[in-house]
XYZ file of C-alpha atoms in Angstrom:
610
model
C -195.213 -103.906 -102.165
C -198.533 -104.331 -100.078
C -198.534 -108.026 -100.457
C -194.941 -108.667 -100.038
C -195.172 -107.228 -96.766
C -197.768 -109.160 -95.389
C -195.893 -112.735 -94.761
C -193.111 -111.656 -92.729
C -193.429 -107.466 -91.788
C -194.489 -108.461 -88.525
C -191.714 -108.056 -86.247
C -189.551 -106.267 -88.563
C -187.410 -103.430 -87.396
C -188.108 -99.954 -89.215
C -186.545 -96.480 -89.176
C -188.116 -93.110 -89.648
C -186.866 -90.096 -89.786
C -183.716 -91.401 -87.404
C -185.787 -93.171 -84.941
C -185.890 -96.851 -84.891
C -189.214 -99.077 -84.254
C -190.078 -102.686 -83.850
C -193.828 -103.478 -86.393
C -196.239 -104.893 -84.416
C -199.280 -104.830 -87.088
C -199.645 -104.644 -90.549
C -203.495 -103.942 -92.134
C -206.262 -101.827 -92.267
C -207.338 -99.250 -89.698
C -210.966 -97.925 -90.516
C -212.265 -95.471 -91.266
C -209.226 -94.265 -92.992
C -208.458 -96.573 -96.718
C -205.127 -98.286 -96.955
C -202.502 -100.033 -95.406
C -201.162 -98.922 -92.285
C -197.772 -100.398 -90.109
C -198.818 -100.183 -86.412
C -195.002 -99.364 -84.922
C -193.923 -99.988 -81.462
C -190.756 -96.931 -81.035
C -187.508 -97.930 -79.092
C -187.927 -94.036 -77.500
C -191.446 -93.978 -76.324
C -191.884 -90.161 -76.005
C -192.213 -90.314 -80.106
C -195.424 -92.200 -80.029
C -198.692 -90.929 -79.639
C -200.907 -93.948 -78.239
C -200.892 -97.984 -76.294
C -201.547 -99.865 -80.348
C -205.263 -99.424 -79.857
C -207.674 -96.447 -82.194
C -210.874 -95.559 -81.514
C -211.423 -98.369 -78.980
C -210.219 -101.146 -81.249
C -207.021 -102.943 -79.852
C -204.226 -103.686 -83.352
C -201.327 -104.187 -81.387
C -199.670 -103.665 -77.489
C -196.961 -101.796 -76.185
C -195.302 -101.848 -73.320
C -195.618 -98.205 -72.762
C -199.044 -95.943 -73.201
C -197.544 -93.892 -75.712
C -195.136 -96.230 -77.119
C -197.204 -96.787 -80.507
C -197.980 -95.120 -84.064
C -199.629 -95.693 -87.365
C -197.384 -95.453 -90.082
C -198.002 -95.765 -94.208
C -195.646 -98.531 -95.388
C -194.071 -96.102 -98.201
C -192.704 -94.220 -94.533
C -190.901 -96.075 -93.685
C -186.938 -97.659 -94.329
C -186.656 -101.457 -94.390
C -182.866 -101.188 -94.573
C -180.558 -103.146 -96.739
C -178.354 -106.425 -96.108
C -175.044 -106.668 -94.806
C -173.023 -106.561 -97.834
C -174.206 -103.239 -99.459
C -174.211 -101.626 -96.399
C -170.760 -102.729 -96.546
C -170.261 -101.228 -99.880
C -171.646 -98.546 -99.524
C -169.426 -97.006 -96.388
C -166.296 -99.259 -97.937
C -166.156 -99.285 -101.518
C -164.588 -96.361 -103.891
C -166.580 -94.759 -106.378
C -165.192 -95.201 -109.736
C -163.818 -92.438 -112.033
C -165.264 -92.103 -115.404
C -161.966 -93.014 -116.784
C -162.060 -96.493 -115.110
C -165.767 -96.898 -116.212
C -164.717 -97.006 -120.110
C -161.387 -98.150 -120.319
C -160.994 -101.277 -122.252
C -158.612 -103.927 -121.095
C -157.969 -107.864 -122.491
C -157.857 -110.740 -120.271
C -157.486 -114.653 -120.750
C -160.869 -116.934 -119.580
C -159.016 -120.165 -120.434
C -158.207 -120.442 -123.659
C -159.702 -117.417 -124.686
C -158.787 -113.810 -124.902
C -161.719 -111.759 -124.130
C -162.179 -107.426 -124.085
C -163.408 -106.000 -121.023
C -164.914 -102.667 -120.142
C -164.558 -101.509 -116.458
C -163.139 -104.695 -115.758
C -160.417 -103.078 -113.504
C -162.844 -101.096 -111.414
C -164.034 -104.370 -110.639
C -161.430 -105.788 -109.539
C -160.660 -102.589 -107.562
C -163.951 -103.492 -105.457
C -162.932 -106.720 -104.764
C -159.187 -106.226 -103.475
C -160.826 -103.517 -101.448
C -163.084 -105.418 -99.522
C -161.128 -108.494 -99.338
C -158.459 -106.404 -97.581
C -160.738 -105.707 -94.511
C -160.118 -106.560 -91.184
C -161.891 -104.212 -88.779
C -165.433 -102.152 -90.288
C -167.935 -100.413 -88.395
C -171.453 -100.247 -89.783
C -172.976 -98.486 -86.998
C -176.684 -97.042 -87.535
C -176.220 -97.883 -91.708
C -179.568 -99.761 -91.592
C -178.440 -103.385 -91.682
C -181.183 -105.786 -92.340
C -179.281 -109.083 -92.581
C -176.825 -110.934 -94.415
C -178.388 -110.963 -98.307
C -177.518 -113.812 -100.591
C -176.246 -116.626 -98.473
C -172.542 -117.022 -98.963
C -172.103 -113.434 -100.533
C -170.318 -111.829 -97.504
C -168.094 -114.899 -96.964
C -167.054 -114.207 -100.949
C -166.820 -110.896 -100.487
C -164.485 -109.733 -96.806
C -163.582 -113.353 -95.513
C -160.904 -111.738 -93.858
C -162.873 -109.476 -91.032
C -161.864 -109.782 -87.424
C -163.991 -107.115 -86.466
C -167.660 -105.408 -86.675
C -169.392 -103.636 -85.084
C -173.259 -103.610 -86.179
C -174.462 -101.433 -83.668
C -177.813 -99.545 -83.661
C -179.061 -101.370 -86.550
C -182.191 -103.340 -87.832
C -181.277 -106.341 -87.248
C -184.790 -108.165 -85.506
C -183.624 -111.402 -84.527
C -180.774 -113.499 -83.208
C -181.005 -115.917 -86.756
C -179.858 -112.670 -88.425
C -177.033 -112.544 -86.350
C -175.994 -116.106 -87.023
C -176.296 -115.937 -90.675
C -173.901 -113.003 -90.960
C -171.464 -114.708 -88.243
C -171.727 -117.889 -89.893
C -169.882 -116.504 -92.506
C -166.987 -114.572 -90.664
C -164.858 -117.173 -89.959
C -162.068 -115.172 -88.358
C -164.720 -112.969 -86.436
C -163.938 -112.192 -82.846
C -165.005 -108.245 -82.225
C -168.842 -108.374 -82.278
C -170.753 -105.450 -81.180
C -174.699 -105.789 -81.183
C -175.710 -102.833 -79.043
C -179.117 -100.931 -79.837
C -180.223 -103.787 -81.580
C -183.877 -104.917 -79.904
C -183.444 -108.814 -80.827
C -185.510 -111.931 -80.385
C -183.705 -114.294 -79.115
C -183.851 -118.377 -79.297
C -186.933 -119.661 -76.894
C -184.669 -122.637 -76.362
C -181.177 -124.175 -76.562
C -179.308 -124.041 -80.234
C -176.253 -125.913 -81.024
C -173.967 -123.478 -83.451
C -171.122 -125.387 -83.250
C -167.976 -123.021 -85.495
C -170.540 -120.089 -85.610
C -168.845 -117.924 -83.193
C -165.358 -120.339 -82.821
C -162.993 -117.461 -82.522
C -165.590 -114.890 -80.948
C -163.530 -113.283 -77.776
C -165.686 -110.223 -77.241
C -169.237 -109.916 -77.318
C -171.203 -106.306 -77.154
C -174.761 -106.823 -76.398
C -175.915 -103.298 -74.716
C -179.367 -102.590 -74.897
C -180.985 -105.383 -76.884
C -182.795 -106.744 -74.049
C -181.738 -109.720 -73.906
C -182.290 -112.087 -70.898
C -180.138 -113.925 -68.423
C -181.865 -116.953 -69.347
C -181.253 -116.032 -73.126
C -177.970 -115.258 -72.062
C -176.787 -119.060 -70.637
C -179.219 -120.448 -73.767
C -176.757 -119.116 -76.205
C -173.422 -119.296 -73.980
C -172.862 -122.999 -75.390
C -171.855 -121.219 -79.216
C -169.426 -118.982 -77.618
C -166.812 -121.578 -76.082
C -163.561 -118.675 -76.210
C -165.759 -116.224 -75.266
C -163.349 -113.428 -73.115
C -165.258 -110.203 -72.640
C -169.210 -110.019 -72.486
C -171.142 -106.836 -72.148
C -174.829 -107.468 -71.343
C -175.426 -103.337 -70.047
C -178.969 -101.885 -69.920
C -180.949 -104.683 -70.597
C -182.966 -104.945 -66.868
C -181.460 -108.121 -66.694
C -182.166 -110.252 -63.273
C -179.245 -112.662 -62.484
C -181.601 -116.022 -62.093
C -179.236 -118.912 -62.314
C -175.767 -119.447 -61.784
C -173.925 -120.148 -65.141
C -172.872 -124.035 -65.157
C -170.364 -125.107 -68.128
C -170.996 -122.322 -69.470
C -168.777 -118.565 -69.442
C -166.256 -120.184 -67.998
C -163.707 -118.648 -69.780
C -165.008 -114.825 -69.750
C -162.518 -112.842 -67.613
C -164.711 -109.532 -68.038
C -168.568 -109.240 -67.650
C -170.398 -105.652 -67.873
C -173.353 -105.524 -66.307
C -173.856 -101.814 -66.074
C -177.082 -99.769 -65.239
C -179.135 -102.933 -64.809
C -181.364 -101.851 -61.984
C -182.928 -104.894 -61.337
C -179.477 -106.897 -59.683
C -178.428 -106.886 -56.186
C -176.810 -108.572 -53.865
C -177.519 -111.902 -53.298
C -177.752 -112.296 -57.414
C -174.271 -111.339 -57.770
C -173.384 -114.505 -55.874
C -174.590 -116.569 -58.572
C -171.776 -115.176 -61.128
C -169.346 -115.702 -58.502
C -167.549 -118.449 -59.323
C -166.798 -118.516 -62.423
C -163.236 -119.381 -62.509
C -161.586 -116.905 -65.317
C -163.548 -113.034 -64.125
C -160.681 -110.883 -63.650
C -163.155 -107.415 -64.431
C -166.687 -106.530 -63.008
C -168.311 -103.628 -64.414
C -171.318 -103.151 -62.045
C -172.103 -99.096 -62.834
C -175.344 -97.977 -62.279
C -177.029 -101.028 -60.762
C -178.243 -99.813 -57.441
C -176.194 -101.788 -55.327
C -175.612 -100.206 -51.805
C -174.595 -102.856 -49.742
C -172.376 -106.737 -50.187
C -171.021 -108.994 -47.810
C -169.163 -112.277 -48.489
C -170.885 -114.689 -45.693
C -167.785 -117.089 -45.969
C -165.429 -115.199 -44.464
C -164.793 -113.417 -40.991
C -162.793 -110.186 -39.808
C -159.203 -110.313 -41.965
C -160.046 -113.321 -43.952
C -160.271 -113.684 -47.313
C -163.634 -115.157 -49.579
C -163.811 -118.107 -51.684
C -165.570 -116.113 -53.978
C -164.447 -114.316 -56.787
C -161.080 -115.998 -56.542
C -159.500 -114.341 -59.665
C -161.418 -110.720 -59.480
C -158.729 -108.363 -60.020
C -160.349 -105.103 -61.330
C -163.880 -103.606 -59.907
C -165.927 -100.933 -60.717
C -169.006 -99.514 -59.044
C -169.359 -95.855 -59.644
C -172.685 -94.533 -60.158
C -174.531 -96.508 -56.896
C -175.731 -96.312 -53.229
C -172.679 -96.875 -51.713
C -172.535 -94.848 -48.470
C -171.506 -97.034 -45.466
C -167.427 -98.098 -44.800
C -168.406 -101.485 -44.672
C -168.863 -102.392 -48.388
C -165.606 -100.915 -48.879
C -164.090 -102.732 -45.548
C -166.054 -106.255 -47.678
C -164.122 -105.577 -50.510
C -160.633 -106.632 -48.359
C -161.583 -110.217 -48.716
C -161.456 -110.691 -51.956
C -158.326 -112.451 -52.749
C -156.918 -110.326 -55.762
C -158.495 -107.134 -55.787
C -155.587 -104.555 -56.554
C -157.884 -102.272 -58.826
C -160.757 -100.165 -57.774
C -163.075 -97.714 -59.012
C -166.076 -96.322 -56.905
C -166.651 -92.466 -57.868
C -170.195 -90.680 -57.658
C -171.226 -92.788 -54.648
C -172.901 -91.269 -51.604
C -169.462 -92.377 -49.292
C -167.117 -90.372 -51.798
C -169.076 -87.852 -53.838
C -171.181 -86.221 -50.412
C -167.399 -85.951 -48.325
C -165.810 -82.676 -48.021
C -162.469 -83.815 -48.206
C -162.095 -86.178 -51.322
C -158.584 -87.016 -50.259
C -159.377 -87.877 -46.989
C -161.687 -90.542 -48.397
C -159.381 -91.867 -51.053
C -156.838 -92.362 -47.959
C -159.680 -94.316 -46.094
C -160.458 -96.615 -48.854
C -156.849 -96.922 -49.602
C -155.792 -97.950 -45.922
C -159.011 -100.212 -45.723
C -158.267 -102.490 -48.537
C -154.831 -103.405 -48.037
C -153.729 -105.364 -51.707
C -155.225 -101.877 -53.265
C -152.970 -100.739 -56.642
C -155.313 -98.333 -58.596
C -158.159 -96.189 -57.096
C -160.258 -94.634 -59.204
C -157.807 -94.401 -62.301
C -154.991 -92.995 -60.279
C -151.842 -95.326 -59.416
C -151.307 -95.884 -55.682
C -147.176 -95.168 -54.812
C -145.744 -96.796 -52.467
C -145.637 -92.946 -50.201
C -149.132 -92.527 -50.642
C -149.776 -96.127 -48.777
C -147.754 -95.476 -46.357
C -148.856 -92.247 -45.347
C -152.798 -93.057 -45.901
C -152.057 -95.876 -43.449
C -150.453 -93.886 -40.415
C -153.016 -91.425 -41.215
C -155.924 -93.751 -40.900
C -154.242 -95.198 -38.105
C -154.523 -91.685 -35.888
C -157.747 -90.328 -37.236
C -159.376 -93.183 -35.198
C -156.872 -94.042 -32.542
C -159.341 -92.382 -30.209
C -161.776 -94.760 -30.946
C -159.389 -97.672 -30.834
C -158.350 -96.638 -27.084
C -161.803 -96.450 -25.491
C -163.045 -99.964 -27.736
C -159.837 -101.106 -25.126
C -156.853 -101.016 -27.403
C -153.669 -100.432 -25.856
C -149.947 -99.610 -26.489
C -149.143 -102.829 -24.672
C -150.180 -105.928 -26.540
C -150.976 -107.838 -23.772
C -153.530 -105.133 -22.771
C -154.739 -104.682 -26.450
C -158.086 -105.985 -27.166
C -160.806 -103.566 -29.045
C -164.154 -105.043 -29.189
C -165.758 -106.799 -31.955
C -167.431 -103.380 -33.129
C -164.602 -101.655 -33.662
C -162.752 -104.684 -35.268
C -165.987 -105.163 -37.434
C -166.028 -101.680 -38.593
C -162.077 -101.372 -38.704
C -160.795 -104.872 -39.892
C -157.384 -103.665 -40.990
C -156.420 -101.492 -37.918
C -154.797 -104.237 -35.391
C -152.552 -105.297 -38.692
C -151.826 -101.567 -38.979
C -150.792 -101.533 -35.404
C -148.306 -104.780 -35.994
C -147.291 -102.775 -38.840
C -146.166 -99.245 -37.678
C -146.772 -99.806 -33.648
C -149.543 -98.591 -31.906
C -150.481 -94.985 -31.227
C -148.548 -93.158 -28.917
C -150.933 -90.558 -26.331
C -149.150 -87.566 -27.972
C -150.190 -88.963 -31.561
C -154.027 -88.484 -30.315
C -154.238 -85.297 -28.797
C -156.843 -83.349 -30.027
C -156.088 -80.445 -31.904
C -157.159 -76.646 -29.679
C -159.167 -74.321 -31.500
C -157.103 -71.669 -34.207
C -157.051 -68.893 -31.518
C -153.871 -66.460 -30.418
C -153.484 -68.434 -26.555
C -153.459 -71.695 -28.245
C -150.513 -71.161 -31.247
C -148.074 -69.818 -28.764
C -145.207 -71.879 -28.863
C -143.386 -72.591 -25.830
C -139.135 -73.378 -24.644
C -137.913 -75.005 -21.970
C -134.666 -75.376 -20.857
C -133.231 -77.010 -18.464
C -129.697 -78.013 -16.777
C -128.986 -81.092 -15.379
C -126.232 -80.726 -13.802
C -127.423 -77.659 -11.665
C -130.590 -78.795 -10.224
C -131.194 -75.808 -8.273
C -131.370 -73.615 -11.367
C -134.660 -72.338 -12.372
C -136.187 -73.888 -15.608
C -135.751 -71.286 -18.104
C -139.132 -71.065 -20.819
C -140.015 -68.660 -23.711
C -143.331 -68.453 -25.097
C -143.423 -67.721 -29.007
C -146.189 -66.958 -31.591
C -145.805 -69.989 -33.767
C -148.386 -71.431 -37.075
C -149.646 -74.747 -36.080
C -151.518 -74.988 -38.837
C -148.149 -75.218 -41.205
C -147.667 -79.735 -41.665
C -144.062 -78.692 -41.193
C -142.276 -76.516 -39.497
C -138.975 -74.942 -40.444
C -135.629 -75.609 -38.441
C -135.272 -73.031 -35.565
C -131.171 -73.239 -35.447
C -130.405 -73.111 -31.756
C -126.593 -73.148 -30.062
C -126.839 -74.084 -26.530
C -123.836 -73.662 -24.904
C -124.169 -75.726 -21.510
C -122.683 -79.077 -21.572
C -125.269 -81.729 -21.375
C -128.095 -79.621 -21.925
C -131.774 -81.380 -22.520
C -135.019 -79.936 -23.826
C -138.527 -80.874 -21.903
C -141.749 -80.440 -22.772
C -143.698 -81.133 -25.799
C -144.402 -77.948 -27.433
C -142.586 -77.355 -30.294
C -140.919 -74.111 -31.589
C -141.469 -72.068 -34.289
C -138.896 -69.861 -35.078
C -138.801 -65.882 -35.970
C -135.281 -65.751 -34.616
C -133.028 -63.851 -37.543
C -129.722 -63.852 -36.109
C -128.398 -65.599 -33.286
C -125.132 -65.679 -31.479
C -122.731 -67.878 -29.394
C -119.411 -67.252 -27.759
C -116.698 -70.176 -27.320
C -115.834 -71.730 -23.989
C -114.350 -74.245 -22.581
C -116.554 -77.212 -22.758
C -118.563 -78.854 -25.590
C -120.673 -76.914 -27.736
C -123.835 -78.530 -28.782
C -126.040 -77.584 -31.708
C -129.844 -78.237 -31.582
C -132.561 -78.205 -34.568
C -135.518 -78.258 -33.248
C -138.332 -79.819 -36.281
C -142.358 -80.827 -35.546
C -143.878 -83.010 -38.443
C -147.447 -83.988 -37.934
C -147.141 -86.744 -40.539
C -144.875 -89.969 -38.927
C -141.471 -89.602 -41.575
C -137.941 -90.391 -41.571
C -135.873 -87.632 -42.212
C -132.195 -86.840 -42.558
C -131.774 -83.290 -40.834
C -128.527 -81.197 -41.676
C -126.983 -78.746 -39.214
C -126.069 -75.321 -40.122
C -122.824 -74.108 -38.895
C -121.621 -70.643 -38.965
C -118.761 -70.195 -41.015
C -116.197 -68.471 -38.663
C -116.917 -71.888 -36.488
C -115.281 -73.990 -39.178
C -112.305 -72.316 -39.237
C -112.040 -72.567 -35.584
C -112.977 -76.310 -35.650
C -110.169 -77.466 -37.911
C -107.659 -75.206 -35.362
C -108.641 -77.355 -32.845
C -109.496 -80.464 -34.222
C -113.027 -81.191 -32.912
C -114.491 -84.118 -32.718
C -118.427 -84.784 -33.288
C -121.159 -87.576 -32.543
C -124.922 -86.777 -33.694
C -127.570 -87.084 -31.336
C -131.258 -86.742 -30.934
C -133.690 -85.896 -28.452
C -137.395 -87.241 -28.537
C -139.629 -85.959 -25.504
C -141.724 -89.240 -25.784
C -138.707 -91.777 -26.274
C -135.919 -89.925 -23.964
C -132.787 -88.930 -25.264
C -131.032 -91.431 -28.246
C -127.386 -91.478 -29.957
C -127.163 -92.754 -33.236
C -123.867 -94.833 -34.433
C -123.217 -92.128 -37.366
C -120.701 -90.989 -39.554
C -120.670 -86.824 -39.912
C -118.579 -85.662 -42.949
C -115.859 -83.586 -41.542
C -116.238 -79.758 -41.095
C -114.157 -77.975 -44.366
C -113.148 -74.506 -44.551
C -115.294 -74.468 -47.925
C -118.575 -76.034 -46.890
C -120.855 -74.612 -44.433
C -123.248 -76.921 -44.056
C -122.260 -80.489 -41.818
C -125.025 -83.042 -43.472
C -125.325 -86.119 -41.468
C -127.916 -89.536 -41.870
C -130.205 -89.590 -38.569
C -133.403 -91.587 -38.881
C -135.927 -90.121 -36.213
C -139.661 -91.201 -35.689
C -141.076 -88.056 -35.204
C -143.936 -88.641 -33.175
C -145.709 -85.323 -33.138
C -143.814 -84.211 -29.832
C -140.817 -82.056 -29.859
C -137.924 -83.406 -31.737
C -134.273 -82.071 -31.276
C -131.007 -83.267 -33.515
C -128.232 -81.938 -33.402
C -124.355 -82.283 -33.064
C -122.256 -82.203 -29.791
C -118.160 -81.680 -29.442
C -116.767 -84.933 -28.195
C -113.453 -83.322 -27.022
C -113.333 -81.021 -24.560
C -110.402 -78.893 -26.578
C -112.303 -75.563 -27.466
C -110.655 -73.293 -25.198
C -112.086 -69.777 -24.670
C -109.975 -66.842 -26.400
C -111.141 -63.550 -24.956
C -114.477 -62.119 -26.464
C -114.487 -63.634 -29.554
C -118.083 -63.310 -31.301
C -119.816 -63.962 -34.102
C -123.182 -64.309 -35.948
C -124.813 -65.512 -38.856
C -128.038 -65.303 -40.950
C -130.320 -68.301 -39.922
């Protein structure tokens, strides 16, 4: 066993006990007799020294405790490709198949067999496969050249992960016989790969996806065998310190994902190198470090060059903690899927949601964030939001409402590139939008009415304060009946209501019914009027006609062309479609009596439940 070792142990991959090794030395070790294997462990924590003993140098590690000595009759070889195969694939046979006879025909001949079924068993079993996973079964190699191509011609996929497989030659010689192979996954495989370009021309023909996690490969390896993978779709190249040297010419141009996950060593400026290749839809770049990017080719709400078909992006796991990688990420032309969890920008915020509206309102072609679909709603509401939390900051940078007046600065354009489109989308801010919110304290959640006349100047304004909740996103109607004809509202405080029951008598001139409603989001909403029910009755004696109206403190009073279904003895609720931009100041809708016909009728009363 000694001697067969010694022409071709170095650089073999091992396994003890579980843990995999790379052999590094093969010979004697004095003062102890025998052969030894000097190891080099994938997990250096299991070793106990640098390759050297007593102050002789064998072998060298890349870590101080990296190394062992190991007797030869420790350790496991592993086996080739097709009995690994076997093994995990093929049936044991019962030891009724093992001894029952059966005649077949060899040409001319008729010949007994023993077992002969159970062989043929094995065969139809493997020839039938398509998809097999040897993971961590030991796999050596390939055996006896053309065995595996006699055995499973058929197999689209493998996956050969954490194996011993030493070299990229072993690699080709089981590919090389997989015709039909296009799942390959390598990972935990510590290869050598070729010092210089290889033509494999039909090795890897119909290879699509490509798994090479930690077996530290290169970059440079990487573009020195990109030439044998010319359909080559997905390529995963994570943990392998790789360091992006040269940009990838004629080759990779098809691959529309690349993973290069939890490889410290890229940043920046080496990401620019992968950036044009034509076909990268998906970046996987988890785990790398990166804090920072910015796409030199293009200024404030332009788009980059670069990356012209990246659709899908992910860089959780990294230094991310300033608005402006996320405001960089805008100009890339077809970016709709994001995600960027565990960062310092989203995992240190208080108010996750918050920050998911931010990133959604920043990058404007946005679809997915962080798994979860973005609705139509949500845009639209993490938009206006975005637009108020830093309207402040837009007005003193020298925006304005006008848009001959509006021009912010180039630092607040730089830091919010999407905000002047924002403003062309849903018009500027309005003063009452930005008012800062008073501390949660009795004084400053008192609601307050005012009422006034117009056509009796000389009367006093009438006000009410009430205890309101401001901290409630929307208030409930406060059903109001006002009866004074042309009556207005003023102010901008907006009221809360506690009233149970409420009252009204019937006179001679219009009645008018308010709802009062505060929304601190920006909505359109289609309000319904509650009527008492003795009022219908009344209204269908008299034949009332209606218009809806609405009242905005900021805008001045509107009327709406609308159609109100007609009052019925049955239904006590009037519905009616008003579309109001509630700006955050008092909002009243209501209905008013057209025609003058209500005529009072002594003292009659009533009252109703609000």
């Amino acid at each position: 066993m000694n001697d067969a070792l010694t022409s071709d142990v170095i650089g073999r991959r091992v396994e003890v006990n579980g843990e995999h090794a790379t052999v590094r030395f093969f010979g004697d070790v004095p003062p102890v007799a025998g052969f030894w294997l000097g190891v080099e462990w994938d997990n250096p924590e299991r070793g106990k020294h640098d390759g050297s003993h007593e102050g002789t140098v064998y072998f060298k590690c890349r870590h101080p405790t990296g190394g062992s000595f190991i007797r030869p009759n420790k350790v496991n070889f592993g086996v080739d490709f097709l009995t690994a195969l076997k093994n995990r694939y093929v049936l044991e046979d019962g030891p009724e198949e093992d001894g029952k006879e059966q005649i077949v025909t060899i040409g001319n001949r008729t010949v007994q067999t023993v077992g002969f079924d159970s062989v043929i068993k094995r065969q139809s079993q493997l020839n039938k496969l398509e998809d097999i996973s040897l993971r961590n079964c030991a796999v050596n190699g390939a055996g006896d050249k053309g065995g595996i191509a006699r055995a499973c011609p058929h197999i689209r996929k493998v996956d050969l992960s954490r194996n011993l497989l030493s070299s990229w030659d072993d690699v080709i010689d089981i590919a090389d016989q997989l015709k039909d192979l296009e799942v390959l996954n390598l990972s935990e495989n510590k290869l050598e790969f070729p010092s210089c370009s290889t033509s494999l021309i039909g090795t890897f023909s119909a290879l699509k996806v490509l798994v090479l996690n930690r077996t530290g490969i290169t970059w440079a390896e990487v573009l020195r065998c990109a030439p044998g993978w010319p359909v080559l779709e997905e390529l995963y190249l994570g943990s392998n310190n790789i360091c992006i040297s040269e940009r990838p010419v004629d080759v990779l141009q098809t691959v529309k994902l690349l993973d290069l996950s939890s490889n410290q060593l890229i940043d920046e400026n080496q990401l620019f190198l992968i950036a044009y290749l034509p076909r990268l839809e998906q970046l996987i770049l988890s785990n790398i470090g990166i804090s920072s990017i910015h796409f030199p080719d293009a200024g404030i709400g332009c788009k980059t060059s670069l990356f012209p078909s990246l659709q899908y992006l992910v860089v959780n796991d990294n230094q991310i903690s300033q608005w402006s990688f996320i405001n960089e990420l805008d100009k890339l032309q077809s970016l709709d899927t994001l995600s960027c969890v565990r960062n310092p920008l989203t995992a240190g915020s208080k108010d996750s949601q918050t920050t998911r509206q931010f990133i959604i309102a920043r990058i404007g072609q946005l679809k997915t964030l962080d798994r979860c679909q973005i609705l139509p709603e949500e845009r639209r509401g993490a938009e206006l939001d975005y637009r108020k939390a830093f309207g402040n900051e837009w007005k003193k940078a020298g925006g304005h409402q006008n848009p001959d007046k509006n021009r912010p600065n180039e630092e607040f354009l730089a830091a919010h590139p999407r905000y002047q489109f924002l403003c062309q989308k849903y018009g500027a801010p309005e003063d009452g939008e930005l008012k800062t919110q008073q501390p949660f304290i009795l004084k400053n959640q008192l609601l307050t009415l005012k009422i006034r006349y117009p056509d009796q100047l000389d009367q006093k304004v009438l006000e009410k304060q009430l205890p309101g909740k401001k901290n409630e996103s929307l208030f409930p109607f406060l059903r109001l009946p006002l009866p004074w004809p042309g009556c207005e509202l003023a102010g901008s405080e907006v009221v809360h209501s506690y009233l149970k029951v409420w009252t009204f008598r019937a006179y001679r001139f219009p009645l008018v019914f308010y709802l009062l409603k505060y929304s601190q989001s920006c909505e359109y909403h289609s309000p319904q009027v509650q009527v008492p029910p003795n009022f219908i009755r009344l209204s269908r004696e008299v034949s009332l006609e209606w218009e809806a109206f609405a009242y905005n403190s900021v805008f001045g009073q509107r009327r709406e062309s609308l159609q109100a279904e007609p009052l019925a003895a049955h239904c006590a609720v009037l519905r009616f479609a008003l579309g109001v931009f509630l700006s955050g100041e008092i909002v009243a809708v209501g209905l008013r009596a057209v025609q003058p016909s209500l005529r009072r009728t002594g003292n009659t009363s009533w009252s109703t439940e609000s």
